[in-house]
XYZ file of C-alpha atoms in Angstrom:
502
model
C 57.699 -26.812 8.313
C 59.352 -28.241 5.168
C 62.471 -26.534 3.827
C 61.219 -26.213 0.294
C 63.964 -24.635 -1.870
C 66.641 -24.965 0.807
C 68.979 -27.963 0.994
C 71.591 -27.828 3.827
C 73.687 -30.470 2.073
C 74.138 -28.283 -0.940
C 71.994 -30.502 -3.114
C 70.557 -28.422 -5.938
C 67.637 -30.772 -6.435
C 64.551 -28.748 -5.550
C 62.569 -31.854 -4.634
C 64.926 -32.637 -1.743
C 66.373 -35.881 -3.162
C 69.627 -36.151 -1.193
C 71.690 -37.986 -3.731
C 75.435 -37.578 -4.381
C 76.351 -35.424 -7.292
C 79.280 -37.591 -8.328
C 82.142 -35.276 -7.461
C 81.580 -35.483 -3.734
C 81.640 -38.665 -1.675
C 79.169 -39.109 1.119
C 80.504 -38.634 4.574
C 81.197 -41.875 6.425
C 78.761 -42.832 9.090
C 80.342 -43.093 12.536
C 80.414 -46.592 13.938
C 77.625 -47.532 16.253
C 75.127 -45.221 14.704
C 73.706 -47.660 12.171
C 70.874 -48.577 14.549
C 69.916 -45.085 15.481
C 67.814 -42.635 13.652
C 68.412 -38.995 13.277
C 66.721 -38.208 16.560
C 69.213 -40.258 18.470
C 72.027 -37.890 17.675
C 70.256 -35.041 19.377
C 70.366 -32.958 16.222
C 67.197 -31.649 14.619
C 65.857 -33.299 11.536
C 67.557 -32.086 8.376
C 70.787 -31.163 10.147
C 73.808 -32.958 8.662
C 75.700 -35.417 10.775
C 78.536 -33.827 12.608
C 76.819 -30.460 12.978
C 76.375 -29.428 16.594
C 72.807 -29.447 17.829
C 73.143 -26.002 19.311
C 74.204 -24.427 16.063
C 71.469 -21.935 14.923
C 69.835 -22.558 11.557
C 69.539 -19.049 10.135
C 67.967 -20.195 6.904
C 65.226 -22.107 8.746
C 64.483 -19.172 11.051
C 64.256 -16.746 8.178
C 61.885 -19.121 6.359
C 59.583 -19.326 9.395
C 59.527 -15.577 9.840
C 58.859 -15.100 6.150
C 55.987 -17.583 6.257
C 54.527 -15.908 9.308
C 54.770 -12.544 7.601
C 53.017 -13.897 4.561
C 50.303 -15.470 6.709
C 49.731 -12.238 8.617
C 49.639 -10.336 5.341
C 47.072 -12.699 3.929
C 44.949 -12.404 7.097
C 45.103 -8.629 7.007
C 44.219 -8.593 3.326
C 41.342 -11.010 3.952
C 40.100 -8.783 6.766
C 40.250 -5.713 4.578
C 38.423 -7.529 1.791
C 35.775 -8.746 4.260
C 35.273 -5.239 5.622
C 35.071 -3.914 2.078
C 32.512 -6.577 1.170
C 30.410 -5.743 4.218
C 30.495 -2.018 3.557
C 29.869 -2.616 -0.130
C 26.929 -4.872 0.710
C 25.457 -2.251 3.033
C 25.933 0.470 0.422
C 24.357 -1.716 -2.233
C 21.371 -2.497 0.000
C 20.946 1.159 0.932
C 21.172 2.228 -2.702
C 18.597 -0.378 -3.680
C 16.223 0.814 -0.937
C 16.602 4.471 -1.947
C 16.060 3.603 -5.600
C 12.975 1.599 -4.764
C 11.449 4.293 -2.547
C 12.093 7.144 -4.972
C 11.736 5.270 -8.247
C 8.229 3.909 -7.863
C 5.065 4.321 -5.843
C 4.900 1.183 -3.715
C 1.729 -0.785 -3.126
C -0.289 0.283 -6.185
C -2.918 -2.425 -5.654
C -3.136 -1.792 -1.918
C -3.609 1.948 -2.404
C -6.245 1.279 -5.062
C -8.159 -1.009 -2.679
C -7.992 1.666 0.021
C -9.314 4.271 -2.414
C -12.184 2.080 -3.576
C -12.976 0.835 -0.072
C -13.225 4.168 1.709
C -14.939 5.955 -1.166
C -17.521 3.172 -1.439
C -18.072 3.099 2.333
C -18.688 6.830 2.527
C -20.870 6.765 -0.583
C -23.061 3.961 0.750
C -23.394 5.749 4.078
C -24.511 8.987 2.415
C -27.006 7.153 0.229
C -28.479 5.178 3.126
C -28.834 8.277 5.299
C -30.195 10.429 2.499
C -33.734 10.583 4.005
C -32.231 11.625 7.365
C -29.455 13.868 6.074
C -30.833 17.112 7.508
C -31.223 15.609 10.979
C -27.683 14.275 10.890
C -25.685 17.171 9.451
C -28.165 19.782 8.286
C -30.152 22.651 9.784
C -32.505 20.282 11.642
C -29.710 18.551 13.527
C -29.308 18.653 17.309
C -26.043 20.580 16.945
C -27.301 24.043 16.068
C -25.732 26.592 13.757
C -24.579 28.842 16.620
C -22.944 25.961 18.500
C -21.201 24.830 15.313
C -19.863 28.337 14.725
C -18.474 28.518 18.260
C -16.832 25.113 17.895
C -15.246 25.930 14.521
C -13.940 29.221 15.889
C -12.184 27.369 18.714
C -10.729 24.326 16.940
C -10.257 25.888 13.451
C -11.665 22.811 11.720
C -12.766 23.057 8.110
C -16.358 22.663 6.957
C -18.005 24.196 3.915
C -21.411 23.962 5.612
C -20.442 26.984 7.713
C -20.299 29.170 4.622
C -24.076 29.590 4.542
C -27.066 28.580 6.639
C -29.903 27.086 4.656
C -31.277 23.938 3.121
C -30.235 24.867 -0.415
C -26.553 25.186 0.442
C -26.694 22.037 2.540
C -28.213 20.134 -0.384
C -25.456 21.379 -2.694
C -22.688 20.272 -0.299
C -24.341 16.909 0.298
C -24.683 16.250 -3.442
C -21.085 17.369 -3.902
C -19.945 14.815 -1.291
C -21.900 12.029 -3.008
C -20.527 12.897 -6.460
C -16.910 13.188 -5.318
C -17.126 9.821 -3.527
C -18.508 8.146 -6.634
C -15.887 9.626 -8.961
C -13.052 8.760 -6.569
C -14.288 5.181 -6.356
C -14.182 4.964 -10.156
C -10.766 6.592 -10.253
C -11.627 9.559 -12.482
C -9.076 12.364 -11.975
C -7.964 10.771 -8.741
C -5.618 13.588 -7.702
C -8.426 16.131 -7.871
C -11.169 13.832 -6.628
C -9.152 12.826 -3.573
C -9.020 16.499 -2.518
C -12.734 16.985 -3.185
C -13.487 13.750 -1.324
C -11.593 15.110 1.685
C -13.532 18.376 1.444
C -16.846 16.491 1.466
C -15.889 14.295 4.422
C -14.589 17.176 6.519
C -17.543 19.417 5.662
C -20.133 16.924 6.902
C -18.335 15.372 9.835
C -17.081 18.656 11.301
C -20.557 20.158 11.122
C -22.073 17.930 13.829
C -19.980 16.322 16.539
C -22.851 14.146 17.814
C -22.800 12.007 14.689
C -20.141 9.411 14.114
C -18.446 6.380 15.540
C -15.125 4.611 15.168
C -15.719 4.004 11.483
C -16.331 7.713 10.830
C -13.088 8.570 12.615
C -11.176 6.140 10.410
C -12.741 7.631 7.260
C -11.910 11.114 8.552
C -8.214 10.261 8.879
C -7.918 8.199 5.724
C -9.564 10.924 3.631
C -6.643 13.193 4.523
C -4.022 10.513 3.869
C -5.489 9.610 0.471
C -4.716 13.104 -0.820
C -1.009 12.317 -0.489
C -1.130 8.952 -2.271
C -1.020 8.024 -5.948
C -4.051 5.795 -5.585
C -5.078 5.761 -9.258
C -2.227 3.690 -10.689
C -4.385 0.590 -11.177
C -8.106 -0.187 -11.277
C -9.099 3.338 -12.233
C -10.391 5.282 -15.211
C -7.173 7.288 -15.160
C -5.118 4.135 -15.649
C -7.349 3.040 -18.529
C -7.051 6.448 -20.191
C -3.260 6.401 -19.872
C -3.073 2.857 -21.230
C -5.182 3.723 -24.254
C -3.112 6.813 -24.970
C 0.098 4.791 -24.659
C -1.211 2.121 -27.024
C -2.277 4.790 -29.512
C 1.198 6.347 -29.482
C 2.714 2.902 -29.981
C 0.574 2.472 -33.101
C 1.667 5.867 -34.365
C -1.736 7.489 -33.878
C -2.056 11.093 -32.801
C -3.210 11.662 -29.218
C -4.775 15.025 -28.520
C -3.983 17.080 -25.429
C -5.933 16.641 -22.229
C -8.667 19.267 -22.001
C -10.788 18.065 -19.082
C -7.933 18.400 -16.589
C -7.079 22.050 -17.264
C -10.772 23.007 -17.336
C -11.380 21.311 -13.992
C -8.252 22.920 -12.545
C -9.356 26.379 -13.712
C -12.887 26.045 -12.334
C -11.652 24.877 -8.951
C -9.136 27.719 -8.887
C -11.920 30.244 -9.431
C -14.015 28.684 -6.654
C -11.040 28.682 -4.313
C -10.269 32.314 -5.119
C -13.871 33.329 -4.456
C -13.917 31.498 -1.111
C -10.588 33.052 -0.123
C -11.664 36.575 -0.996
C -14.908 36.078 0.918
C -12.948 34.968 3.993
C -14.621 31.570 4.156
C -11.417 29.547 4.554
C -9.557 29.828 7.834
C -5.803 30.414 7.874
C -3.198 32.895 6.761
C -0.774 32.977 3.882
C 1.481 30.430 5.618
C -0.523 27.998 7.669
C -4.070 26.778 7.893
C -6.454 25.254 5.383
C -6.025 28.180 3.010
C -2.365 27.328 2.512
C -3.144 23.614 2.136
C -5.750 24.100 -0.587
C -3.758 26.668 -2.515
C -0.651 24.519 -2.242
C -2.443 21.473 -3.642
C -3.901 23.572 -6.451
C -0.482 25.006 -7.337
C 1.221 21.598 -7.292
C -1.402 20.200 -9.635
C -0.849 23.076 -12.053
C 2.928 22.666 -11.855
C 2.576 18.973 -12.658
C 0.507 19.709 -15.742
C 2.857 22.453 -16.949
C 5.922 20.214 -16.530
C 4.297 17.489 -18.592
C 2.931 19.756 -21.299
C 5.512 22.496 -21.832
C 8.680 21.039 -20.315
C 11.583 21.115 -22.782
C 13.229 18.118 -21.107
C 12.131 15.222 -18.965
C 14.163 16.333 -15.950
C 11.417 18.461 -14.299
C 8.884 15.661 -14.693
C 11.353 13.112 -13.289
C 11.953 15.349 -10.267
C 8.207 15.696 -9.682
C 7.834 11.928 -10.006
C 10.504 11.358 -7.378
C 8.848 13.795 -4.967
C 5.412 12.265 -5.611
C 6.765 8.763 -5.003
C 8.373 9.824 -1.739
C 5.154 11.470 -0.531
C 3.072 8.455 -1.618
C 5.316 5.932 0.120
C 5.411 8.012 3.285
C 1.606 8.325 3.314
C 1.222 4.586 2.722
C 3.521 3.919 5.665
C 1.451 6.280 7.822
C -1.729 4.417 6.824
C -0.160 1.116 7.842
C 1.072 2.598 11.109
C -2.387 4.051 11.766
C -4.043 0.654 11.301
C -1.506 -0.993 13.620
C -2.024 1.746 16.203
C -5.797 1.272 16.104
C -5.557 -2.452 16.762
C -2.768 -2.202 19.328
C -4.577 0.514 21.306
C -7.884 -1.344 21.206
C -6.235 -4.593 22.286
C -4.272 -3.145 25.180
C -7.299 -1.229 26.493
C -9.356 -4.422 26.308
C -6.797 -6.253 28.425
C -7.363 -3.766 31.249
C -11.129 -4.387 31.303
C -12.518 -6.898 33.770
C -15.154 -8.158 31.318
C -12.474 -8.948 28.783
C -10.379 -10.649 31.425
C -13.142 -13.010 32.533
C -14.228 -13.680 28.923
C -17.762 -12.234 29.029
C -17.310 -8.913 27.191
C -18.793 -10.110 23.884
C -21.915 -11.458 25.615
C -23.358 -8.094 26.672
C -23.509 -6.224 23.298
C -25.443 -9.145 21.839
C -28.291 -8.424 24.265
C -28.558 -4.672 23.617
C -31.473 -3.664 21.415
C -29.365 -1.101 19.587
C -26.822 -3.762 18.554
C -29.256 -6.603 17.862
C -30.728 -6.322 14.370
C -31.169 -10.130 14.389
C -32.254 -11.060 17.932
C -32.579 -14.752 17.109
C -29.033 -14.884 15.767
C -27.702 -12.983 18.776
C -29.434 -15.397 21.166
C -28.056 -18.386 19.258
C -24.483 -17.124 19.479
C -24.664 -16.048 23.115
C -26.184 -19.365 24.228
C -22.751 -21.024 24.183
C -20.481 -19.836 26.981
C -17.483 -21.569 25.454
C -18.000 -19.738 22.166
C -18.236 -16.393 23.964
C -15.044 -17.149 25.855
C -13.154 -18.099 22.691
C -14.400 -15.061 20.766
C -13.526 -12.685 23.628
C -10.019 -13.993 24.171
C -9.440 -14.465 20.438
C -10.319 -10.846 19.729
C -7.838 -9.558 22.288
C -5.070 -11.912 21.160
C -5.473 -11.045 17.487
C -5.549 -7.289 18.073
C -2.542 -7.255 20.375
C -0.455 -9.678 18.316
C -1.165 -8.308 14.851
C 1.402 -5.452 14.822
C 4.117 -7.915 15.872
C 3.378 -10.357 13.053
C 4.030 -7.975 10.155
C 7.512 -9.424 9.682
C 6.174 -12.945 9.258
C 4.086 -13.089 6.114
C 2.266 -16.341 6.799
C 1.250 -15.512 10.357
C 0.277 -11.992 9.287
C -1.993 -13.319 6.540
C -3.697 -15.712 8.969
C -4.400 -12.955 11.512
C -5.477 -10.611 8.730
C -8.045 -13.136 7.512
C -9.240 -13.559 11.106
C -9.709 -9.798 11.576
C -11.550 -9.362 8.276
C -13.845 -12.253 9.210
C -14.419 -10.697 12.627
C -15.453 -7.366 11.091
C -17.767 -9.129 8.663
C -19.447 -10.885 11.614
C -19.731 -7.568 13.464
C -21.405 -6.009 10.424
C -24.088 -8.715 10.362
C -24.587 -9.603 14.018
C -24.180 -6.174 15.656
C -25.607 -4.114 12.801
C -22.499 -1.962 12.195
C -21.927 -2.314 8.459
C -20.147 0.955 7.795
C -17.803 0.631 10.756
C -16.891 -2.852 9.546
C -16.434 -1.702 5.945
C -14.142 1.108 7.071
C -12.000 -1.268 9.121
C -11.857 -3.845 6.321
C -10.751 -1.094 3.930
C -8.001 -0.140 6.393
C -6.959 -3.801 6.707
C -6.670 -4.058 2.917
C -3.355 -2.196 3.010
C -1.766 -5.418 4.337
C -3.234 -7.766 1.724
C -0.659 -9.582 -0.449
C -0.155 -8.230 -3.942
C -0.509 -11.695 -5.472
C -3.928 -12.106 -3.879
C -5.093 -8.686 -5.082
C -3.919 -9.434 -8.623
C -5.807 -12.707 -8.525
C -8.952 -10.910 -7.360
C -8.509 -8.382 -10.152
C -8.257 -11.206 -12.681
C -11.442 -12.750 -11.329
C -13.225 -9.389 -11.627
C -12.047 -8.934 -15.225
C -13.218 -12.428 -16.206
C -16.571 -11.925 -14.463
C -17.062 -8.625 -16.281
C -16.209 -10.279 -19.587
C -18.733 -13.063 -18.982
C -21.393 -10.534 -17.989
C -20.874 -8.422 -21.089
C -20.810 -11.493 -23.328
C -24.114 -12.691 -21.873
C -25.640 -9.257 -22.316
C -24.415 -9.211 -25.909
C -25.931 -12.623 -26.624
C -29.192 -11.541 -25.011
C -29.361 -8.419 -27.132
C -28.583 -10.424 -30.276
C -31.296 -13.023 -29.552
C -34.058 -10.503 -28.906
C -36.434 -10.696 -31.923
C -36.531 -7.480 -33.832
C -39.692 -6.150 -35.514
C -40.013 -7.416 -39.037
C -39.470 -4.797 -41.651
C -42.280 -4.631 -44.183
C -41.243 -4.151 -47.820
C -42.102 -0.870 -49.322
C -45.459 -1.078 -51.126
C -45.559 0.157 -54.675
C -48.517 0.170 -57.097
C -47.104 -2.932 -58.820
C -46.710 -4.939 -55.602
C -50.060 -3.754 -54.304
C -51.925 -5.382 -57.226
C -50.196 -8.772 -56.785
C -50.302 -8.801 -53.023
C -52.643 -11.240 -51.334
C -55.554 -9.853 -49.365
C -54.955 -9.947 -45.614
C -56.414 -12.894 -43.708
C -58.664 -12.351 -40.761
C -58.506 -14.975 -38.047
C -56.723 -18.306 -38.351
C -55.766 -19.789 -41.698
C -56.785 -23.340 -42.580
């Protein structure tokens, strides 16, 4: 420890240059000590000659204690600053997360893909089964009207097909389900269409319990979750209408009020009131489907009133925050549901002996019900190594997928493998709608960059298609317009030729 600022010889030089000041002679060095350094005297370094070694240096001790105090103070201050930084970092991260969850509806492209995927799957299923609709869910089905009434009375499920027994009412509900699926896929009034889509799905699936498979169960659940999402932010007619209105306001043009929304809301309110008064919807004032439908109808009306007649933006901001929270929570539930489906299927497969010995995939390929292409099934099942790899690969992918969500690259690889697997199942086993439903559920994990790229490809393809159609329409020869014949032109006109001219 250097004695900076303290000179025991009384030298005022702060740099420690021990030189005589001129008025004081240096002390004579005792004889015999010319060969010895300071350590040979037994005195500590910096102690003047002649000072006893045992004499305490109070100035040196006070300097050491002062330095130690300063060091401890700096360490304590550094510790407090570090703890403040850590707490400040945590608070900043938490504030950012809260702002992100409440300030925006996350996953707009993923929710749009889910909306389009499930609506298209259900629509295609209804169109394919249109010739057999009455045997599946109608009066001619194996699950009779009386059995359906007993089941609905016990489980309190909702189905509009129980409101009347007859082919006319069944045809109306079936057409309603087809129309709502189509409009939801296009994204027209998505908040309303998502509720009507759920009504159509529940009405048909709850009517007959003999119909359905794993894909129908997934559609059943996702139809309920879609009601809680803001799935029309992108790739929808609603988004296009909002963009055009925003551009018109930016140009200074007048944008008229929305009339289709209030009319649709009023009509649905009248239908809901009629069904409630007739006692067709199960539930009381608090609880049951009656409360759910009336609550959704009231929230939609409150949203419109806040946007149309609100004197300030605060009510609309509050509704936006609540809608974002509900959307993000529903999107998380959809992701958790997909992970639960794969994890449950994988762990149950592990317990099966056929999956353990690697032969489970072989047997469905030889069932007539799951062999639309017998030649293709025989070709795939001819290789035992391929069956072993497919069997073990299916189990590994399904079990490992929920654990790979925190690693983007591995997750994307397994996601591509699962989508490919469902596409193969759709072709080889003849389960197209089950595969489409599972692919639509997997789409919630697709990267946003990939979905944007796909959207760009779709926009460019649509532009090329429309440009080609425009060129085709322009190149079609139009009928030649004959000039109007007057008496003057009739006299000078040439007589018409018959046959070929020379």
